[in-house]
């Protein structure tokens, strides 16, 4: 009884690389012996679907996009989204305002004398590429965690100026800043997983946050 839940990058595989044959073998042996596996990742399913395919089995549960989306692997070993779980934006208008807040903040920071030098050098060179991840709006800059948190704080202020509330802005991974519904975290996924499988949260062991394969 119980579930082993894993992050992907830095845990099951090196960042942006496939799972090793050894890792696939270990995970498949666990599932063949009746041990349930789950995935909890900050990335969209589109990023990991091919990488995780060797370990998929019917009924496996995956939480993606910082736990804002849930998938269950079907009998054909294809992940299908559970739309009733989806924790996204109120509507397209809210999402559009978020994108406006991001662009306005970055453009302002490019010209501001108060922007730290290290941050300005990067955002002046790198383009603003905003990704619509369905339940998230995200963009990337090659900045440290502390530098991205600086930008995240100013984007939050701009969102409030535009009348947006109930949203979280946070730095994640190595280069990403993402905006999504507030109050959603890995704990949200763990609680839903325990409820879905009729378990207590303590029956779930989570491996992640740069544990490294």
mmCIF file of N, CA and C in Angstrom, residues 99-182:
data_model
loop_
_atom_site.group_PDB
_atom_site.id
_atom_site.type_symbol
_atom_site.label_atom_id
_atom_site.label_comp_id
_atom_site.label_asym_id
_atom_site.label_seq_id
_atom_site.Cartn_x
_atom_site.Cartn_y
_atom_site.Cartn_z
ATOM 1 N N UNK A 99 -0.468 38.603 -19.434
ATOM 2 C CA UNK A 99 0.559 38.775 -20.456
ATOM 3 C C UNK A 99 0.932 40.244 -20.608
ATOM 4 N N UNK A 100 -0.061 41.128 -20.524
ATOM 5 C CA UNK A 100 0.195 42.569 -20.596
ATOM 6 C C UNK A 100 1.066 43.006 -19.424
ATOM 7 N N UNK A 101 0.746 42.510 -18.220
ATOM 8 C CA UNK A 101 1.513 42.865 -17.021
ATOM 9 C C UNK A 101 2.973 42.434 -17.164
ATOM 10 N N UNK A 102 3.189 41.246 -17.719
ATOM 11 C CA UNK A 102 4.557 40.741 -17.906
ATOM 12 C C UNK A 102 5.316 41.637 -18.879
ATOM 13 N N UNK A 103 4.713 41.905 -20.046
ATOM 14 C CA UNK A 103 5.392 42.713 -21.061
ATOM 15 C C UNK A 103 5.685 44.128 -20.565
ATOM 16 N N UNK A 104 4.702 44.743 -19.931
ATOM 17 C CA UNK A 104 4.895 46.110 -19.446
ATOM 18 C C UNK A 104 5.986 46.181 -18.394
ATOM 19 N N UNK A 105 6.034 45.182 -17.523
ATOM 20 C CA UNK A 105 7.060 45.156 -16.475
ATOM 21 C C UNK A 105 8.454 45.000 -17.065
ATOM 22 N N UNK A 106 8.620 44.068 -17.987
ATOM 23 C CA UNK A 106 9.940 43.832 -18.574
ATOM 24 C C UNK A 106 10.394 45.044 -19.384
ATOM 25 N N UNK A 107 9.497 45.627 -20.158
ATOM 26 C CA UNK A 107 9.850 46.808 -20.957
ATOM 27 C C UNK A 107 10.260 47.963 -20.051
ATOM 28 N N UNK A 108 9.516 48.152 -18.960
ATOM 29 C CA UNK A 108 9.864 49.215 -18.012
ATOM 30 C C UNK A 108 11.226 48.939 -17.376
ATOM 31 N N UNK A 109 11.461 47.707 -16.970
ATOM 32 C CA UNK A 109 12.715 47.364 -16.305
ATOM 33 C C UNK A 109 13.916 47.470 -17.250
ATOM 34 N N UNK A 110 13.675 47.301 -18.539
ATOM 35 C CA UNK A 110 14.763 47.457 -19.505
ATOM 36 C C UNK A 110 15.274 48.897 -19.528
ATOM 37 N N UNK A 111 14.376 49.850 -19.289
ATOM 38 C CA UNK A 111 14.761 51.256 -19.371
ATOM 39 C C UNK A 111 14.989 51.932 -18.037
ATOM 40 N N UNK A 112 14.644 51.258 -16.951
ATOM 41 C CA UNK A 112 14.741 51.869 -15.629
ATOM 42 C C UNK A 112 16.180 51.925 -15.112
ATOM 43 N N UNK A 113 16.534 53.063 -14.514
ATOM 44 C CA UNK A 113 17.854 53.205 -13.909
ATOM 45 C C UNK A 113 17.968 52.403 -12.617
ATOM 46 N N UNK A 114 16.826 52.004 -12.059
ATOM 47 C CA UNK A 114 16.815 51.260 -10.795
ATOM 48 C C UNK A 114 16.945 49.754 -10.964
ATOM 49 N N UNK A 115 16.889 49.274 -12.191
ATOM 50 C CA UNK A 115 17.009 47.835 -12.428
ATOM 51 C C UNK A 115 18.445 47.381 -12.177
ATOM 52 N N UNK A 116 18.647 46.367 -11.350
ATOM 53 C CA UNK A 116 20.010 45.865 -11.108
ATOM 54 C C UNK A 116 20.725 45.541 -12.420
ATOM 55 N N UNK A 117 22.009 45.879 -12.472
ATOM 56 C CA UNK A 117 22.792 45.749 -13.698
ATOM 57 C C UNK A 117 22.739 44.345 -14.289
ATOM 58 N N UNK A 118 22.915 43.320 -13.438
ATOM 59 C CA UNK A 118 22.940 41.949 -13.936
ATOM 60 C C UNK A 118 21.641 41.533 -14.590
ATOM 61 N N UNK A 119 20.534 42.015 -14.041
ATOM 62 C CA UNK A 119 19.222 41.700 -14.612
ATOM 63 C C UNK A 119 19.015 42.455 -15.922
ATOM 64 N N UNK A 120 19.361 43.751 -15.913
ATOM 65 C CA UNK A 120 19.154 44.561 -17.121
ATOM 66 C C UNK A 120 19.950 44.018 -18.304
ATOM 67 N N UNK A 121 21.188 43.603 -18.059
ATOM 68 C CA UNK A 121 22.017 43.073 -19.149
ATOM 69 C C UNK A 121 21.358 41.898 -19.847
ATOM 70 N N UNK A 122 20.701 41.046 -19.049
ATOM 71 C CA UNK A 122 20.065 39.855 -19.621
ATOM 72 C C UNK A 122 18.768 40.204 -20.328
ATOM 73 N N UNK A 123 17.893 40.988 -19.686
ATOM 74 C CA UNK A 123 16.577 41.257 -20.291
ATOM 75 C C UNK A 123 16.660 42.199 -21.490
ATOM 76 N N UNK A 124 17.771 42.920 -21.614
ATOM 77 C CA UNK A 124 17.963 43.744 -22.810
ATOM 78 C C UNK A 124 18.353 42.898 -24.014
ATOM 79 N N UNK A 125 19.059 41.808 -23.758
ATOM 80 C CA UNK A 125 19.539 40.948 -24.847
ATOM 81 C C UNK A 125 18.518 39.873 -25.220
ATOM 82 N N UNK A 126 17.938 39.242 -24.216
ATOM 83 C CA UNK A 126 17.036 38.126 -24.481
ATOM 84 C C UNK A 126 15.615 38.625 -24.779
ATOM 85 N N UNK A 127 14.940 38.023 -25.762
ATOM 86 C CA UNK A 127 13.583 38.458 -26.115
ATOM 87 C C UNK A 127 12.554 38.029 -25.073
ATOM 88 N N UNK A 128 11.424 38.715 -25.072
ATOM 89 C CA UNK A 128 10.306 38.321 -24.206
ATOM 90 C C UNK A 128 9.480 37.284 -24.970
ATOM 91 N N UNK A 129 9.581 36.034 -24.561
ATOM 92 C CA UNK A 129 8.811 34.959 -25.197
ATOM 93 C C UNK A 129 7.854 34.395 -24.151
ATOM 94 N N UNK A 130 6.580 34.757 -24.270
ATOM 95 C CA UNK A 130 5.580 34.337 -23.296
ATOM 96 C C UNK A 130 4.898 33.064 -23.778
ATOM 97 N N UNK A 131 4.891 32.047 -22.932
ATOM 98 C CA UNK A 131 4.281 30.761 -23.262
ATOM 99 C C UNK A 131 2.896 30.651 -22.635
ATOM 100 N N UNK A 132 1.912 30.299 -23.453
ATOM 101 C CA UNK A 132 0.575 29.986 -22.938
ATOM 102 C C UNK A 132 0.561 28.497 -22.631
ATOM 103 N N UNK A 133 0.637 28.163 -21.342
ATOM 104 C CA UNK A 133 0.651 26.766 -20.921
ATOM 105 C C UNK A 133 -0.732 26.313 -20.433
ATOM 106 N N UNK A 134 -1.758 26.897 -20.960
ATOM 107 C CA UNK A 134 -3.152 26.580 -20.658
ATOM 108 C C UNK A 134 -3.536 27.071 -19.259
ATOM 109 N N UNK A 135 -2.968 26.474 -18.238
ATOM 110 C CA UNK A 135 -3.283 26.867 -16.867
ATOM 111 C C UNK A 135 -2.222 27.793 -16.280
ATOM 112 N N UNK A 136 -1.216 28.106 -17.063
ATOM 113 C CA UNK A 136 -0.136 28.989 -16.651
ATOM 114 C C UNK A 136 0.236 29.922 -17.787
ATOM 115 N N UNK A 137 0.810 31.057 -17.421
ATOM 116 C CA UNK A 137 1.513 31.896 -18.386
ATOM 117 C C UNK A 137 2.942 31.960 -17.890
ATOM 118 N N UNK A 138 3.894 31.623 -18.743
ATOM 119 C CA UNK A 138 5.285 31.531 -18.304
ATOM 120 C C UNK A 138 6.230 32.155 -19.317
ATOM 121 N N UNK A 139 7.389 32.563 -18.836
ATOM 122 C CA UNK A 139 8.450 33.053 -19.713
ATOM 123 C C UNK A 139 9.782 32.731 -19.054
ATOM 124 N N UNK A 140 10.859 32.855 -19.832
ATOM 125 C CA UNK A 140 12.163 32.440 -19.326
ATOM 126 C C UNK A 140 13.234 33.500 -19.579
ATOM 127 N N UNK A 141 14.097 33.647 -18.593
ATOM 128 C CA UNK A 141 15.313 34.439 -18.733
ATOM 129 C C UNK A 141 16.439 33.697 -18.030
ATOM 130 N N UNK A 142 17.651 33.810 -18.557
ATOM 131 C CA UNK A 142 18.802 33.156 -17.939
ATOM 132 C C UNK A 142 19.295 33.994 -16.758
ATOM 133 N N UNK A 143 18.500 33.934 -15.685
ATOM 134 C CA UNK A 143 18.779 34.685 -14.468
ATOM 135 C C UNK A 143 18.815 33.737 -13.275
ATOM 136 N N UNK A 144 19.441 34.177 -12.199
ATOM 137 C CA UNK A 144 19.462 33.368 -10.980
ATOM 138 C C UNK A 144 18.078 33.363 -10.346
ATOM 139 N N UNK A 145 17.886 32.480 -9.395
ATOM 140 C CA UNK A 145 16.616 32.429 -8.677
ATOM 141 C C UNK A 145 16.312 33.772 -8.021
ATOM 142 N N UNK A 146 17.292 34.367 -7.370
ATOM 143 C CA UNK A 146 17.092 35.652 -6.700
ATOM 144 C C UNK A 146 16.719 36.748 -7.696
ATOM 145 N N UNK A 147 17.350 36.760 -8.854
ATOM 146 C CA UNK A 147 17.051 37.762 -9.876
ATOM 147 C C UNK A 147 15.641 37.574 -10.441
ATOM 148 N N UNK A 148 15.242 36.331 -10.643
ATOM 149 C CA UNK A 148 13.889 36.066 -11.149
ATOM 150 C C UNK A 148 12.833 36.411 -10.103
ATOM 151 N N UNK A 149 13.144 36.200 -8.842
ATOM 152 C CA UNK A 149 12.214 36.578 -7.781
ATOM 153 C C UNK A 149 12.031 38.099 -7.736
ATOM 154 N N UNK A 150 13.090 38.825 -8.051
ATOM 155 C CA UNK A 150 13.003 40.283 -8.148
ATOM 156 C C UNK A 150 11.993 40.683 -9.225
ATOM 157 N N UNK A 151 12.126 40.087 -10.411
ATOM 158 C CA UNK A 151 11.182 40.383 -11.502
ATOM 159 C C UNK A 151 9.772 39.935 -11.142
ATOM 160 N N UNK A 152 9.662 38.768 -10.513
ATOM 161 C CA UNK A 152 8.346 38.247 -10.135
ATOM 162 C C UNK A 152 7.619 39.221 -9.211
ATOM 163 N N UNK A 153 8.354 39.808 -8.272
ATOM 164 C CA UNK A 153 7.744 40.758 -7.352
ATOM 165 C C UNK A 153 7.202 41.982 -8.067
ATOM 166 N N UNK A 154 7.930 42.477 -9.064
ATOM 167 C CA UNK A 154 7.478 43.655 -9.804
ATOM 168 C C UNK A 154 6.324 43.323 -10.749
ATOM 169 N N UNK A 155 6.322 42.107 -11.273
ATOM 170 C CA UNK A 155 5.186 41.681 -12.105
ATOM 171 C C UNK A 155 3.930 41.578 -11.247
ATOM 172 N N UNK A 156 4.075 41.082 -10.035
ATOM 173 C CA UNK A 156 2.943 41.001 -9.100
ATOM 174 C C UNK A 156 2.365 42.388 -8.841
ATOM 175 N N UNK A 157 3.240 43.378 -8.649
ATOM 176 C CA UNK A 157 2.776 44.747 -8.424
ATOM 177 C C UNK A 157 2.013 45.277 -9.638
ATOM 178 N N UNK A 158 2.531 45.021 -10.828
ATOM 179 C CA UNK A 158 1.855 45.470 -12.048
ATOM 180 C C UNK A 158 0.505 44.778 -12.216
ATOM 181 N N UNK A 159 0.420 43.506 -11.882
ATOM 182 C CA UNK A 159 -0.847 42.781 -11.965
ATOM 183 C C UNK A 159 -1.881 43.397 -11.030
ATOM 184 N N UNK A 160 -1.450 43.776 -9.843
ATOM 185 C CA UNK A 160 -2.365 44.411 -8.895
ATOM 186 C C UNK A 160 -2.849 45.749 -9.419
ATOM 187 N N UNK A 161 -1.961 46.508 -10.084
ATOM 188 C CA UNK A 161 -2.347 47.779 -10.699
ATOM 189 C C UNK A 161 -3.424 47.574 -11.762
ATOM 190 N N UNK A 162 -3.353 46.432 -12.450
ATOM 191 C CA UNK A 162 -4.317 46.116 -13.514
ATOM 192 C C UNK A 162 -5.582 45.458 -12.973
ATOM 193 N N UNK A 163 -5.670 45.339 -11.644
ATOM 194 C CA UNK A 163 -6.875 44.783 -11.027
ATOM 195 C C UNK A 163 -6.919 43.276 -10.943
ATOM 196 N N UNK A 164 -5.777 42.634 -11.142
ATOM 197 C CA UNK A 164 -5.728 41.171 -11.066
ATOM 198 C C UNK A 164 -5.466 40.731 -9.626
ATOM 199 N N UNK A 165 -6.157 39.688 -9.197
ATOM 200 C CA UNK A 165 -5.954 39.150 -7.854
ATOM 201 C C UNK A 165 -6.131 37.638 -7.889
ATOM 202 N N UNK A 166 -5.736 36.983 -6.795
ATOM 203 C CA UNK A 166 -5.892 35.537 -6.717
ATOM 204 C C UNK A 166 -4.929 34.762 -7.578
ATOM 205 N N UNK A 167 -3.819 35.414 -7.963
ATOM 206 C CA UNK A 167 -2.825 34.761 -8.820
ATOM 207 C C UNK A 167 -1.465 34.771 -8.134
ATOM 208 N N UNK A 168 -0.652 33.788 -8.460
ATOM 209 C CA UNK A 168 0.691 33.652 -7.903
ATOM 210 C C UNK A 168 1.719 33.866 -9.003
ATOM 211 N N UNK A 169 2.798 34.587 -8.680
ATOM 212 C CA UNK A 169 3.918 34.771 -9.604
ATOM 213 C C UNK A 169 5.146 34.203 -8.921
ATOM 214 N N UNK A 170 5.768 33.216 -9.533
ATOM 215 C CA UNK A 170 6.926 32.634 -8.859
ATOM 216 C C UNK A 170 7.980 32.139 -9.842
ATOM 217 N N UNK A 171 9.206 32.146 -9.370
ATOM 218 C CA UNK A 171 10.323 31.599 -10.137
ATOM 219 C C UNK A 171 10.366 30.097 -9.909
ATOM 220 N N UNK A 172 10.554 29.341 -10.985
ATOM 221 C CA UNK A 172 10.624 27.889 -10.863
ATOM 222 C C UNK A 172 11.674 27.352 -11.821
ATOM 223 N N UNK A 173 12.096 26.116 -11.590
ATOM 224 C CA UNK A 173 13.106 25.517 -12.446
ATOM 225 C C UNK A 173 14.392 26.325 -12.437
ATOM 226 N N UNK A 174 15.078 26.338 -13.571
ATOM 227 C CA UNK A 174 16.355 27.038 -13.680
ATOM 228 C C UNK A 174 16.232 28.416 -14.319
ATOM 229 N N UNK A 175 15.180 28.632 -15.118
ATOM 230 C CA UNK A 175 15.083 29.902 -15.863
ATOM 231 C C UNK A 175 13.672 30.480 -15.912
ATOM 232 N N UNK A 176 12.685 29.788 -15.384
ATOM 233 C CA UNK A 176 11.283 30.143 -15.601
ATOM 234 C C UNK A 176 10.704 31.070 -14.540
ATOM 235 N N UNK A 177 9.814 31.952 -14.988
ATOM 236 C CA UNK A 177 8.915 32.699 -14.109
ATOM 237 C C UNK A 177 7.508 32.388 -14.606
ATOM 238 N N UNK A 178 6.624 31.943 -13.719
ATOM 239 C CA UNK A 178 5.286 31.504 -14.124
ATOM 240 C C UNK A 178 4.206 32.180 -13.289
ATOM 241 N N UNK A 179 3.073 32.413 -13.922
ATOM 242 C CA UNK A 179 1.900 32.975 -13.251
ATOM 243 C C UNK A 179 0.774 31.954 -13.339
ATOM 244 N N UNK A 180 0.183 31.625 -12.195
ATOM 245 C CA UNK A 180 -0.945 30.702 -12.189
ATOM 246 C C UNK A 180 -1.834 30.978 -10.980
ATOM 247 N N UNK A 181 -2.898 30.242 -10.865
ATOM 248 C CA UNK A 181 -3.839 30.424 -9.761
ATOM 249 C C UNK A 181 -3.126 30.289 -8.411
ATOM 250 N N UNK A 182 -3.396 31.192 -7.506
ATOM 251 C CA UNK A 182 -2.752 31.170 -6.192
ATOM 252 C C UNK A 182 -3.238 29.979 -5.373
#
